């Protein structure tokens, strides 16, 4: 039995590396990224492009294996694609944005890069997560190479600054979270995640932490101070208002509504009838808990979203207790959240009339499919990183073993459908790069925990918040504190 497992393991890894190599995108002779999928059997659409969020999985496994050049090239070319001037045309991408994806085009025998900021995407969705992932990846590169010089270059400092400027700009609302339209992240279709979706908030927090480590103060004091002000508020807000466990559910169940003024307990005026209490009462394990999908005016989205919850553990946004509770929930509700393929993008699916209203009758997001509670193998690396961080490695091993038994044979699908994830996604690409890279990365993280710091953060140091502007270029290594 063991020998059989070893063989499957080796075959899967070999096939994964071969497919990952094939997905590498070259520009003027240099590797600069990976295409989303290398599947000749279907029309490419935009899957022949390099997506920023998809490349993160490839980049991390390349970094773990010492192949830092492709990541550096990617960071350099994408930085060049970032608009640097104020935009007068409201249909053009604003200053500081990082595109959703880009591709190499050839004109008159010369190669050029063409970026898509969402203007070519289905439904013209805004990729808010791209600029956040970009900073997170830049910091991962610095951690891997221990070479701060790339981030300290004036172009990179300016790039980080411009991203921070959009994120920290004056705005209408008064929450520390980021207000975004629907489909602004991995779920890039209408799925009722407009407002303050967890995924964006967690990536925002992680990007702020990364930017805080990478920005040198000279000339950036205002931004550094703004980050220091925002971080603790954002962290407290998510930990308090997004958290759901049985105690919290009890409190919400007895909430009064229509409270006016500062003493209001039910801050967001959540109407008790909007919460699926009896489902949650049955589903929530005694000790487990999770961060809600979205919080806003009279809105508490109680769906479990995997990326936000896992990244909250990895980035230390969740408290230690919360992190353990999230892993307990995954363990206790394994059949629902992991099932036969790690792991559900969200749970449960929205169905019937709610599905029709919330998704706009999207045929790709029918219940238990694609973004609407489909299973996405890329999430395996985040599950593994979270498991390693919380010392629950056995959960990661169990998940990887499930995937390993079939994923190579299934030809690395983009996603799976069904309540247990047994069906290869109806419209799933094969040889989806982040499925492949996510699998390899999960294997790497579970066998060598020393790679975890590429993406993980420690506790928010109290002195960091008050210690704005202490260091200047080269004078202090911000990672040593
Ligand atoms: C789909 C996914 C998105 C991904 C893209 C390329 O649109 O929803 O998250 O970046 O495919 O793989």
CSV table of C-alpha atoms and ligand atoms in Angstrom, one decimal:
chain,number,residue,atom,x,y,z
A,1,UNK,CA,0.0,0.0,0.0
A,2,UNK,CA,2.7,2.4,1.0
A,3,UNK,CA,4.8,1.7,-2.1
A,4,UNK,CA,1.7,2.3,-4.2
A,5,UNK,CA,1.2,5.7,-2.5
A,6,UNK,CA,4.8,6.6,-3.1
A,7,UNK,CA,4.4,5.8,-6.8
A,8,UNK,CA,1.2,7.9,-7.1
A,9,UNK,CA,3.0,10.6,-5.3
A,10,UNK,CA,6.0,10.6,-7.6
A,11,UNK,CA,3.9,10.4,-10.8
A,12,UNK,CA,1.8,13.3,-9.6
A,13,UNK,CA,4.8,15.5,-8.8
A,14,UNK,CA,6.6,14.7,-12.0
A,15,UNK,CA,3.5,15.4,-14.1
A,16,UNK,CA,2.9,18.6,-12.1
A,17,UNK,CA,6.4,20.0,-12.7
A,18,UNK,CA,6.3,19.2,-16.4
A,19,UNK,CA,3.0,21.0,-16.8
A,20,UNK,CA,4.2,23.9,-14.8
A,21,UNK,CA,7.3,24.3,-17.0
A,22,UNK,CA,5.0,24.3,-20.0
A,23,UNK,CA,2.9,27.1,-18.6
A,24,UNK,CA,5.8,29.5,-18.4
A,25,UNK,CA,5.3,32.7,-20.4
A,26,UNK,CA,8.4,34.3,-22.0
A,27,UNK,CA,8.9,37.9,-23.0
A,28,UNK,CA,11.9,39.0,-25.0
A,29,UNK,CA,13.6,35.8,-24.1
A,30,UNK,CA,13.0,36.1,-20.3
A,31,UNK,CA,10.5,34.1,-18.2
A,32,UNK,CA,8.0,36.6,-16.8
A,33,UNK,CA,5.0,34.6,-15.5
A,34,UNK,CA,2.8,31.6,-16.1
A,35,UNK,CA,-0.4,31.4,-18.3
A,36,UNK,CA,-3.6,30.6,-16.4
A,37,UNK,CA,-4.1,27.3,-18.2
A,38,UNK,CA,-2.3,25.4,-20.9
A,39,UNK,CA,-5.3,23.4,-22.3
A,40,UNK,CA,-5.3,22.9,-26.0
A,41,UNK,CA,-8.7,21.1,-26.0
A,42,UNK,CA,-10.8,24.2,-25.5
A,43,UNK,CA,-10.9,27.8,-26.7
A,44,UNK,CA,-8.3,29.8,-24.8
A,45,UNK,CA,-10.5,32.8,-24.1
A,46,UNK,CA,-8.3,34.7,-21.7
A,47,UNK,CA,-6.7,31.7,-20.0
A,48,UNK,CA,-3.6,32.2,-22.2
A,49,UNK,CA,-2.8,35.3,-20.1
A,50,UNK,CA,-0.8,35.6,-17.0
A,51,UNK,CA,-3.2,36.5,-14.1
A,52,UNK,CA,-1.6,38.2,-11.2
A,53,UNK,CA,-3.6,36.3,-8.5
A,54,UNK,CA,-3.0,33.0,-10.3
A,55,UNK,CA,0.7,33.6,-10.7
A,56,UNK,CA,1.2,33.9,-6.9
A,57,UNK,CA,0.9,30.1,-6.5
A,58,UNK,CA,3.5,29.5,-9.2
A,59,UNK,CA,5.7,32.3,-7.8
A,60,UNK,CA,5.7,30.8,-4.3
A,61,UNK,CA,6.7,27.4,-5.5
A,62,UNK,CA,9.4,28.9,-7.7
A,63,UNK,CA,10.7,30.9,-4.7
A,64,UNK,CA,10.7,27.8,-2.5
A,65,UNK,CA,12.8,26.0,-5.2
A,66,UNK,CA,15.3,28.9,-5.5
A,67,UNK,CA,14.0,29.9,-9.0
A,68,UNK,CA,13.8,33.6,-8.1
A,69,UNK,CA,14.5,35.1,-11.5
A,70,UNK,CA,11.0,34.5,-13.0
A,71,UNK,CA,9.4,36.1,-9.9
A,72,UNK,CA,11.7,39.1,-10.1
A,73,UNK,CA,11.0,39.5,-13.8
A,74,UNK,CA,7.3,39.3,-13.1
A,75,UNK,CA,7.5,41.9,-10.4
A,76,UNK,CA,9.4,44.2,-12.7
A,77,UNK,CA,7.2,43.9,-15.8
A,78,UNK,CA,3.9,44.2,-13.8
A,79,UNK,CA,5.3,47.3,-12.1
A,80,UNK,CA,5.8,48.8,-15.5
A,81,UNK,CA,2.2,48.1,-16.4
A,82,UNK,CA,1.0,50.1,-13.4
A,83,UNK,CA,-0.4,53.5,-14.5
A,84,UNK,CA,1.6,56.2,-12.9
A,85,UNK,CA,-0.3,59.3,-14.0
A,86,UNK,CA,-3.7,60.6,-12.8
A,87,UNK,CA,-6.3,59.4,-15.3
A,88,UNK,CA,-8.7,61.9,-16.8
A,89,UNK,CA,-10.7,59.3,-18.8
A,90,UNK,CA,-13.0,57.5,-16.3
A,91,UNK,CA,-13.0,54.4,-18.5
A,92,UNK,CA,-9.2,54.0,-18.2
A,93,UNK,CA,-7.5,52.3,-15.3
A,94,UNK,CA,-6.7,54.7,-12.5
A,95,UNK,CA,-3.2,55.5,-11.1
A,96,UNK,CA,-1.7,52.8,-9.0
A,97,UNK,CA,-3.8,49.8,-10.2
A,98,UNK,CA,-2.1,46.5,-11.1
A,99,UNK,CA,-3.9,44.7,-13.9
A,100,UNK,CA,-5.9,41.5,-13.5
A,101,UNK,CA,-3.8,39.8,-16.2
A,102,UNK,CA,-1.5,40.5,-19.1
A,103,UNK,CA,-0.3,38.8,-22.3
A,104,UNK,CA,2.5,39.0,-24.8
A,105,UNK,CA,1.6,40.4,-28.2
A,106,UNK,CA,3.8,40.7,-31.3
A,107,UNK,CA,3.6,43.7,-33.5
A,108,UNK,CA,6.0,44.2,-36.5
A,109,UNK,CA,8.1,41.4,-35.2
A,110,UNK,CA,8.5,43.1,-31.8
A,111,UNK,CA,7.1,41.7,-28.5
A,112,UNK,CA,4.9,43.9,-26.3
A,113,UNK,CA,2.9,43.4,-23.2
A,114,UNK,CA,-0.8,44.1,-23.2
A,115,UNK,CA,-2.5,44.5,-19.8
A,116,UNK,CA,-6.2,43.8,-18.9
A,117,UNK,CA,-7.4,45.9,-16.0
A,118,UNK,CA,-10.8,44.4,-16.3
A,119,UNK,CA,-11.8,46.3,-19.4
A,120,UNK,CA,-11.7,43.1,-21.5
A,121,UNK,CA,-12.9,40.8,-18.7
A,122,UNK,CA,-16.4,39.3,-18.6
A,123,UNK,CA,-18.7,41.8,-16.9
A,124,UNK,CA,-15.8,44.3,-16.7
A,125,UNK,CA,-14.9,43.3,-13.2
A,126,UNK,CA,-12.4,45.3,-11.2
A,127,UNK,CA,-9.4,43.3,-10.0
A,128,UNK,CA,-9.0,45.0,-6.6
A,129,UNK,CA,-7.0,42.0,-5.3
A,130,UNK,CA,-4.2,42.3,-7.9
A,131,UNK,CA,-2.4,45.2,-6.3
A,132,UNK,CA,-2.7,43.6,-2.9
A,133,UNK,CA,-1.3,40.3,-4.1
A,134,UNK,CA,1.5,42.2,-5.9
A,135,UNK,CA,2.8,43.7,-2.7
A,136,UNK,CA,2.4,40.4,-0.8
A,137,UNK,CA,4.4,38.7,-3.5
A,138,UNK,CA,7.1,41.4,-3.5
A,139,UNK,CA,7.5,40.8,0.2
A,140,UNK,CA,7.7,37.0,-0.4
A,141,UNK,CA,10.5,37.6,-2.9
A,142,UNK,CA,12.4,39.7,-0.4
A,143,UNK,CA,11.9,37.1,2.3
A,144,UNK,CA,13.1,34.3,-0.1
A,145,UNK,CA,16.1,36.2,-1.4
A,146,UNK,CA,16.9,38.3,1.7
A,147,UNK,CA,17.6,41.0,-0.8
A,148,UNK,CA,15.8,44.2,0.1
A,149,UNK,CA,17.4,46.2,-2.7
A,150,UNK,CA,14.6,45.4,-5.2
A,151,UNK,CA,12.0,46.9,-2.9
A,152,UNK,CA,14.1,49.8,-2.0
A,153,UNK,CA,14.5,50.9,-5.7
A,154,UNK,CA,12.7,54.2,-6.2
A,155,UNK,CA,10.4,52.7,-8.9
A,156,UNK,CA,9.3,50.0,-6.4
A,157,UNK,CA,8.9,52.4,-3.6
A,158,UNK,CA,6.8,54.6,-5.9
A,159,UNK,CA,4.7,51.5,-7.0
A,160,UNK,CA,4.0,50.5,-3.4
A,161,UNK,CA,3.1,54.1,-2.6
A,162,UNK,CA,0.7,54.4,-5.4
A,163,UNK,CA,-1.1,51.2,-4.4
A,164,UNK,CA,-1.3,52.4,-0.8
A,165,UNK,CA,-2.7,55.8,-2.0
A,166,UNK,CA,-5.7,54.1,-3.7
A,167,UNK,CA,-6.2,51.8,-0.7
A,168,UNK,CA,-5.9,54.5,1.9
A,169,UNK,CA,-7.6,57.4,0.0
A,170,UNK,CA,-10.3,59.6,1.4
A,171,UNK,CA,-13.6,58.0,0.8
A,172,UNK,CA,-17.3,58.0,1.7
A,173,UNK,CA,-17.6,55.3,4.3
A,174,UNK,CA,-16.3,55.2,7.8
A,175,UNK,CA,-15.2,51.6,8.3
A,176,UNK,CA,-11.5,50.6,8.4
A,177,UNK,CA,-12.4,48.0,5.7
A,178,UNK,CA,-12.2,48.5,1.9
A,179,UNK,CA,-15.5,49.1,0.0
A,180,UNK,CA,-15.4,47.2,-3.3
A,181,UNK,CA,-17.8,46.2,-6.1
A,182,UNK,CA,-18.9,42.5,-6.6
A,183,UNK,CA,-16.5,40.1,-8.2
A,184,UNK,CA,-13.4,42.1,-7.3
A,185,UNK,CA,-11.2,39.2,-6.3
A,186,UNK,CA,-10.8,35.4,-7.0
A,187,UNK,CA,-14.6,35.2,-7.4
A,188,UNK,CA,-14.7,37.5,-10.4
A,189,UNK,CA,-18.4,37.1,-11.1
A,190,UNK,CA,-21.5,38.4,-9.4
A,191,UNK,CA,-21.9,36.4,-6.3
A,192,UNK,CA,-23.3,38.8,-3.7
A,193,UNK,CA,-19.8,39.8,-2.5
A,194,UNK,CA,-20.0,43.6,-3.0
A,195,UNK,CA,-19.4,45.9,-0.1
A,196,UNK,CA,-16.8,44.6,2.4
A,197,UNK,CA,-16.1,41.0,1.4
A,198,UNK,CA,-13.7,39.0,3.6
A,199,UNK,CA,-11.3,38.0,0.9
A,200,UNK,CA,-10.5,41.6,0.0
A,201,UNK,CA,-10.3,42.7,3.7
A,202,UNK,CA,-7.8,39.9,4.5
A,203,UNK,CA,-5.6,40.6,1.5
A,204,UNK,CA,-5.8,44.3,2.3
A,205,UNK,CA,-4.6,43.6,5.8
A,206,UNK,CA,-1.8,41.4,4.5
A,207,UNK,CA,-0.7,43.9,1.9
A,208,UNK,CA,-0.6,46.7,4.5
A,209,UNK,CA,1.6,44.5,6.7
A,210,UNK,CA,3.9,43.7,3.7
A,211,UNK,CA,4.0,47.4,2.6
A,212,UNK,CA,4.8,48.4,6.2
A,213,UNK,CA,7.9,46.2,6.1
A,214,UNK,CA,9.0,47.3,2.6
A,215,UNK,CA,8.4,51.0,2.6
A,216,UNK,CA,11.3,53.1,3.6
A,217,UNK,CA,10.3,56.2,5.4
A,218,UNK,CA,12.1,58.8,3.6
A,219,UNK,CA,9.5,60.6,1.6
A,220,UNK,CA,6.8,58.1,2.6
A,221,UNK,CA,6.2,59.2,6.2
A,222,UNK,CA,2.6,60.1,5.5
A,223,UNK,CA,1.8,56.7,4.0
A,224,UNK,CA,3.6,54.8,6.8
A,225,UNK,CA,1.7,56.7,9.4
A,226,UNK,CA,-1.6,56.0,7.5
A,227,UNK,CA,-0.7,52.3,7.5
A,228,UNK,CA,0.1,52.4,11.2
A,229,UNK,CA,-3.2,54.0,11.9
A,230,UNK,CA,-5.2,51.7,9.8
A,231,UNK,CA,-3.7,48.3,10.7
A,232,UNK,CA,-4.9,48.0,14.3
A,233,UNK,CA,-8.4,49.3,13.5
A,234,UNK,CA,-8.8,47.0,10.5
A,235,UNK,CA,-7.6,44.1,12.6
A,236,UNK,CA,-9.9,44.8,15.5
A,237,UNK,CA,-12.9,45.3,13.2
A,238,UNK,CA,-12.5,42.0,11.4
A,239,UNK,CA,-11.7,40.0,14.6
A,240,UNK,CA,-14.8,41.5,16.3
A,241,UNK,CA,-17.5,42.0,13.7
A,242,UNK,CA,-16.8,39.2,11.3
A,243,UNK,CA,-16.4,36.5,13.9
A,244,UNK,CA,-19.0,33.8,14.1
A,245,UNK,CA,-19.1,30.9,16.6
A,246,UNK,CA,-21.8,29.5,18.7
A,247,UNK,CA,-21.5,32.2,21.4
A,248,UNK,CA,-21.5,35.0,18.9
A,249,UNK,CA,-24.5,33.4,17.2
A,250,UNK,CA,-26.3,33.3,20.5
A,251,UNK,CA,-25.6,37.0,20.9
A,252,UNK,CA,-26.8,37.9,17.4
A,253,UNK,CA,-29.9,35.7,17.8
A,254,UNK,CA,-31.0,37.9,20.7
A,255,UNK,CA,-30.0,41.2,19.0
A,256,UNK,CA,-32.4,44.1,19.2
A,257,UNK,CA,-32.7,46.1,16.0
A,258,UNK,CA,-33.2,49.8,15.2
A,259,UNK,CA,-30.8,50.9,17.8
A,260,UNK,CA,-29.8,54.5,17.4
A,261,UNK,CA,-26.6,56.3,18.5
A,262,UNK,CA,-23.3,55.4,20.0
A,263,UNK,CA,-24.5,52.8,22.6
A,264,UNK,CA,-25.9,50.5,19.9
A,265,UNK,CA,-24.9,46.9,20.4
A,266,UNK,CA,-26.2,45.7,17.1
A,267,UNK,CA,-23.9,48.1,15.3
A,268,UNK,CA,-24.8,47.1,11.8
A,269,UNK,CA,-28.5,46.6,12.5
A,270,UNK,CA,-28.6,43.0,11.5
A,271,UNK,CA,-32.2,41.8,11.4
A,272,UNK,CA,-32.4,38.5,13.2
A,273,UNK,CA,-34.6,37.0,10.4
A,274,UNK,CA,-31.9,37.4,7.8
A,275,UNK,CA,-29.6,34.8,9.4
A,276,UNK,CA,-30.1,31.1,8.8
A,277,UNK,CA,-30.0,30.3,12.5
A,278,UNK,CA,-31.3,26.8,12.5
A,279,UNK,CA,-28.8,25.8,9.8
A,280,UNK,CA,-26.0,27.4,11.6
A,281,UNK,CA,-27.1,26.0,15.0
A,282,UNK,CA,-26.8,22.5,13.5
A,283,UNK,CA,-23.6,23.2,11.5
A,284,UNK,CA,-21.4,25.1,13.9
A,285,UNK,CA,-19.3,22.7,16.0
A,286,UNK,CA,-19.1,23.4,19.7
A,287,UNK,CA,-15.6,24.7,19.5
A,288,UNK,CA,-15.2,25.8,15.9
A,289,UNK,CA,-15.8,29.2,14.3
A,290,UNK,CA,-15.0,31.3,11.3
A,291,UNK,CA,-15.0,34.8,9.8
A,292,UNK,CA,-18.1,35.8,8.0
A,293,UNK,CA,-18.1,36.4,4.3
A,294,UNK,CA,-19.2,40.1,4.5
A,295,UNK,CA,-20.4,42.7,7.0
A,296,UNK,CA,-22.3,45.8,6.1
A,297,UNK,CA,-25.5,47.8,6.8
A,298,UNK,CA,-28.1,45.2,7.9
A,299,UNK,CA,-25.9,42.6,6.2
A,300,UNK,CA,-24.0,39.6,7.7
A,301,UNK,CA,-23.2,37.1,5.1
A,302,UNK,CA,-22.8,33.9,7.0
A,303,UNK,CA,-21.3,31.9,4.1
A,304,UNK,CA,-17.9,30.4,4.8
A,305,UNK,CA,-15.3,31.6,2.3
A,306,UNK,CA,-12.1,29.6,2.3
A,307,UNK,CA,-9.5,32.0,0.9
A,308,UNK,CA,-10.4,34.8,3.4
A,309,UNK,CA,-10.5,32.4,6.4
A,310,UNK,CA,-7.2,30.6,5.5
A,311,UNK,CA,-5.3,33.8,4.6
A,312,UNK,CA,-6.6,35.4,7.9
A,313,UNK,CA,-4.8,32.6,9.7
A,314,UNK,CA,-1.6,32.8,7.6
A,315,UNK,CA,-1.4,36.6,7.9
A,316,UNK,CA,-2.1,36.6,11.6
A,317,UNK,CA,-5.2,38.7,11.2
A,318,UNK,CA,-7.2,36.1,13.1
A,319,UNK,CA,-6.2,35.7,16.8
A,320,UNK,CA,-4.6,32.5,17.8
A,321,UNK,CA,-7.8,31.2,19.3
A,322,UNK,CA,-9.8,32.1,16.2
A,323,UNK,CA,-7.2,30.4,14.0
A,324,UNK,CA,-7.5,27.2,16.0
A,325,UNK,CA,-11.3,27.5,15.9
A,326,UNK,CA,-11.3,27.9,12.1
A,327,UNK,CA,-9.1,24.8,11.7
A,328,UNK,CA,-11.4,22.9,14.1
A,329,UNK,CA,-14.4,23.9,12.0
A,330,UNK,CA,-12.6,22.6,8.9
A,331,UNK,CA,-11.8,19.4,10.7
A,332,UNK,CA,-15.3,18.9,12.1
A,333,UNK,CA,-17.0,19.8,8.9
A,334,UNK,CA,-14.6,18.1,6.6
A,335,UNK,CA,-17.2,16.4,4.4
A,336,UNK,CA,-18.7,19.8,3.6
A,337,UNK,CA,-15.6,21.9,3.2
A,338,UNK,CA,-13.1,19.4,1.9
A,339,UNK,CA,-15.1,16.3,0.8
A,340,UNK,CA,-13.5,14.5,-2.1
A,341,UNK,CA,-11.4,17.4,-3.4
A,342,UNK,CA,-9.8,20.2,-1.3
A,343,UNK,CA,-11.5,22.6,-1.0
A,344,UNK,CA,-14.8,24.5,-1.3
A,345,UNK,CA,-14.3,28.1,-2.4
A,346,UNK,CA,-17.4,28.9,-0.2
A,347,UNK,CA,-20.0,27.0,1.7
A,348,UNK,CA,-23.0,26.5,1.4
A,349,UNK,CA,-24.1,27.2,-2.2
A,350,UNK,CA,-26.8,29.8,-2.7
A,351,UNK,CA,-29.8,28.1,-4.3
A,352,UNK,CA,-33.2,28.6,-5.9
A,353,UNK,CA,-34.6,32.2,-5.9
A,354,UNK,CA,-31.7,33.5,-4.0
A,355,UNK,CA,-29.3,32.1,-6.6
A,356,UNK,CA,-31.2,33.7,-9.4
A,357,UNK,CA,-31.4,37.1,-7.6
A,358,UNK,CA,-27.9,37.2,-6.2
A,359,UNK,CA,-25.9,35.9,-9.3
A,360,UNK,CA,-28.2,37.3,-11.9
A,361,UNK,CA,-29.0,33.7,-13.1
A,362,UNK,CA,-25.4,33.0,-14.0
A,363,UNK,CA,-25.3,29.6,-15.6
A,364,UNK,CA,-21.7,29.0,-14.6
A,365,UNK,CA,-22.4,29.7,-11.0
A,366,UNK,CA,-25.4,27.3,-10.5
A,367,UNK,CA,-25.5,25.8,-7.0
A,368,UNK,CA,-22.5,23.6,-6.1
A,369,UNK,CA,-20.6,24.7,-9.1
A,370,UNK,CA,-17.7,27.0,-9.9
A,371,UNK,CA,-17.7,30.0,-7.6
A,372,UNK,CA,-21.0,29.0,-6.0
A,373,UNK,CA,-19.6,26.3,-3.7
A,374,UNK,CA,-17.4,24.5,-6.2
A,375,UNK,CA,-14.1,23.0,-5.1
A,376,UNK,CA,-10.8,24.7,-6.1
A,377,UNK,CA,-7.6,22.7,-5.7
A,378,UNK,CA,-5.5,25.9,-5.6
A,379,UNK,CA,-6.9,26.5,-2.1
A,380,UNK,CA,-4.9,23.4,-1.0
A,381,UNK,CA,-1.7,25.5,-0.5
A,382,UNK,CA,-3.5,27.9,1.7
A,383,UNK,CA,-5.1,25.1,3.7
A,384,UNK,CA,-1.6,23.6,4.1
A,385,UNK,CA,0.0,26.9,5.2
A,386,UNK,CA,-2.8,27.5,7.7
A,387,UNK,CA,-2.5,24.0,9.0
A,388,UNK,CA,1.3,24.3,9.4
A,389,UNK,CA,0.9,27.7,11.1
A,390,UNK,CA,-1.6,26.2,13.6
A,391,UNK,CA,0.3,23.0,14.2
A,392,UNK,CA,-2.5,21.0,12.6
A,393,UNK,CA,-0.4,19.5,9.8
A,394,UNK,CA,-2.3,16.2,9.8
A,395,UNK,CA,-5.2,18.0,8.3
A,396,UNK,CA,-3.1,19.2,5.4
A,397,UNK,CA,-1.6,15.7,4.9
A,398,UNK,CA,-5.1,14.3,4.8
A,399,UNK,CA,-6.3,16.9,2.2
A,400,UNK,CA,-3.2,16.4,0.0
A,401,UNK,CA,-3.7,12.6,0.0
A,402,UNK,CA,-7.2,13.1,-1.2
A,403,UNK,CA,-6.1,15.3,-4.1
A,404,UNK,CA,-3.1,13.1,-4.9
A,405,UNK,CA,-5.3,10.1,-5.6
A,406,UNK,CA,-6.9,11.6,-8.6
A,407,UNK,CA,-5.8,15.1,-9.5
A,408,UNK,CA,-3.0,14.2,-12.0
A,409,UNK,CA,-5.2,11.6,-13.6
A,410,UNK,CA,-8.0,14.2,-13.9
A,411,UNK,CA,-5.4,16.4,-15.7
A,412,UNK,CA,-5.3,19.2,-13.1
A,413,UNK,CA,-8.8,20.7,-13.5
A,414,UNK,CA,-9.4,24.3,-12.6
A,415,UNK,CA,-12.3,23.4,-10.3
A,416,UNK,CA,-14.7,20.5,-9.3
A,417,UNK,CA,-18.5,20.6,-8.9
A,418,UNK,CA,-20.9,18.8,-6.6
A,419,UNK,CA,-21.6,18.8,-2.9
A,420,UNK,CA,-18.6,16.6,-2.3
A,421,UNK,CA,-16.4,17.8,-5.2
A,422,UNK,CA,-16.5,14.6,-7.2
A,423,UNK,CA,-17.4,16.0,-10.5
A,424,UNK,CA,-14.8,17.7,-12.7
A,425,UNK,CA,-16.1,21.2,-13.1
A,426,UNK,CA,-18.6,21.6,-15.9
A,427,UNK,CA,-16.5,24.2,-17.7
A,428,UNK,CA,-13.2,23.6,-16.0
A,429,UNK,CA,-10.0,24.0,-17.9
A,430,UNK,CA,-7.6,21.1,-17.7
A,431,UNK,CA,-3.9,21.8,-16.8
A,432,UNK,CA,-4.9,24.9,-14.9
A,433,UNK,CA,-1.6,26.4,-13.7
A,434,UNK,CA,-2.7,27.4,-10.2
A,435,UNK,CA,-4.1,23.9,-9.6
A,436,UNK,CA,-0.7,22.5,-10.5
A,437,UNK,CA,1.3,25.0,-8.6
A,438,UNK,CA,-1.1,24.9,-5.6
A,439,UNK,CA,-0.6,21.2,-5.3
A,440,UNK,CA,3.2,21.4,-5.6
A,441,UNK,CA,3.3,24.2,-3.0
A,442,UNK,CA,1.1,22.3,-0.6
A,443,UNK,CA,3.5,19.3,-0.8
A,444,UNK,CA,6.5,21.6,-0.3
A,445,UNK,CA,5.0,23.4,2.7
A,446,UNK,CA,3.9,20.2,4.4
A,447,UNK,CA,7.4,18.7,4.1
A,448,UNK,CA,9.4,21.8,4.8
A,449,UNK,CA,7.8,24.3,7.1
A,450,UNK,CA,10.7,26.7,6.6
A,451,UNK,CA,8.9,28.1,3.6
A,452,UNK,CA,5.9,29.3,5.6
A,453,UNK,CA,7.5,32.8,6.3
A,454,UNK,CA,7.2,33.5,2.6
A,455,UNK,CA,3.5,34.3,3.2
A,456,UNK,CA,3.0,34.3,6.9
A,457,UNK,CA,3.2,37.1,9.5
A,458,UNK,CA,3.8,37.1,13.2
A,459,UNK,CA,1.7,39.1,15.7
A,460,UNK,CA,1.3,42.8,14.9
A,461,UNK,CA,4.1,44.2,17.1
A,462,UNK,CA,2.6,47.0,19.3
A,463,UNK,CA,5.8,49.1,18.7
A,464,UNK,CA,5.4,48.8,15.0
A,465,UNK,CA,2.2,50.7,15.2
A,466,UNK,CA,3.8,53.6,17.1
A,467,UNK,CA,7.2,53.3,15.6
A,468,UNK,CA,6.5,55.1,12.4
A,469,UNK,CA,9.3,56.5,10.3
A,470,UNK,CA,12.3,55.1,12.3
A,471,UNK,CA,14.2,53.6,9.5
A,472,UNK,CA,15.6,54.9,6.3
A,473,UNK,CA,17.1,53.2,3.3
A,474,UNK,CA,19.6,50.5,4.3
A,475,UNK,CA,19.9,51.7,8.0
A,476,UNK,CA,17.6,49.1,9.6
A,477,UNK,CA,16.5,45.7,8.4
A,478,UNK,CA,12.8,45.9,9.1
A,479,UNK,CA,12.6,42.1,9.3
A,480,UNK,CA,15.0,41.9,12.2
A,481,UNK,CA,12.5,43.4,14.6
B,1,LIG,C1,-11.5,32.6,-13.3
B,1,LIG,C2,-11.3,32.7,-11.8
B,1,LIG,C3,-10.3,33.7,-11.4
B,1,LIG,C4,-9.0,33.4,-12.1
B,1,LIG,C5,-9.2,33.2,-13.6
B,1,LIG,C6,-7.9,32.7,-14.3
B,1,LIG,O1,-12.0,33.8,-13.8
B,1,LIG,O2,-12.5,33.1,-11.2
B,1,LIG,O3,-10.1,33.8,-10.0
B,1,LIG,O4,-8.0,34.3,-11.9
B,1,LIG,O5,-10.2,32.3,-13.9
B,1,LIG,O6,-7.6,31.4,-13.9
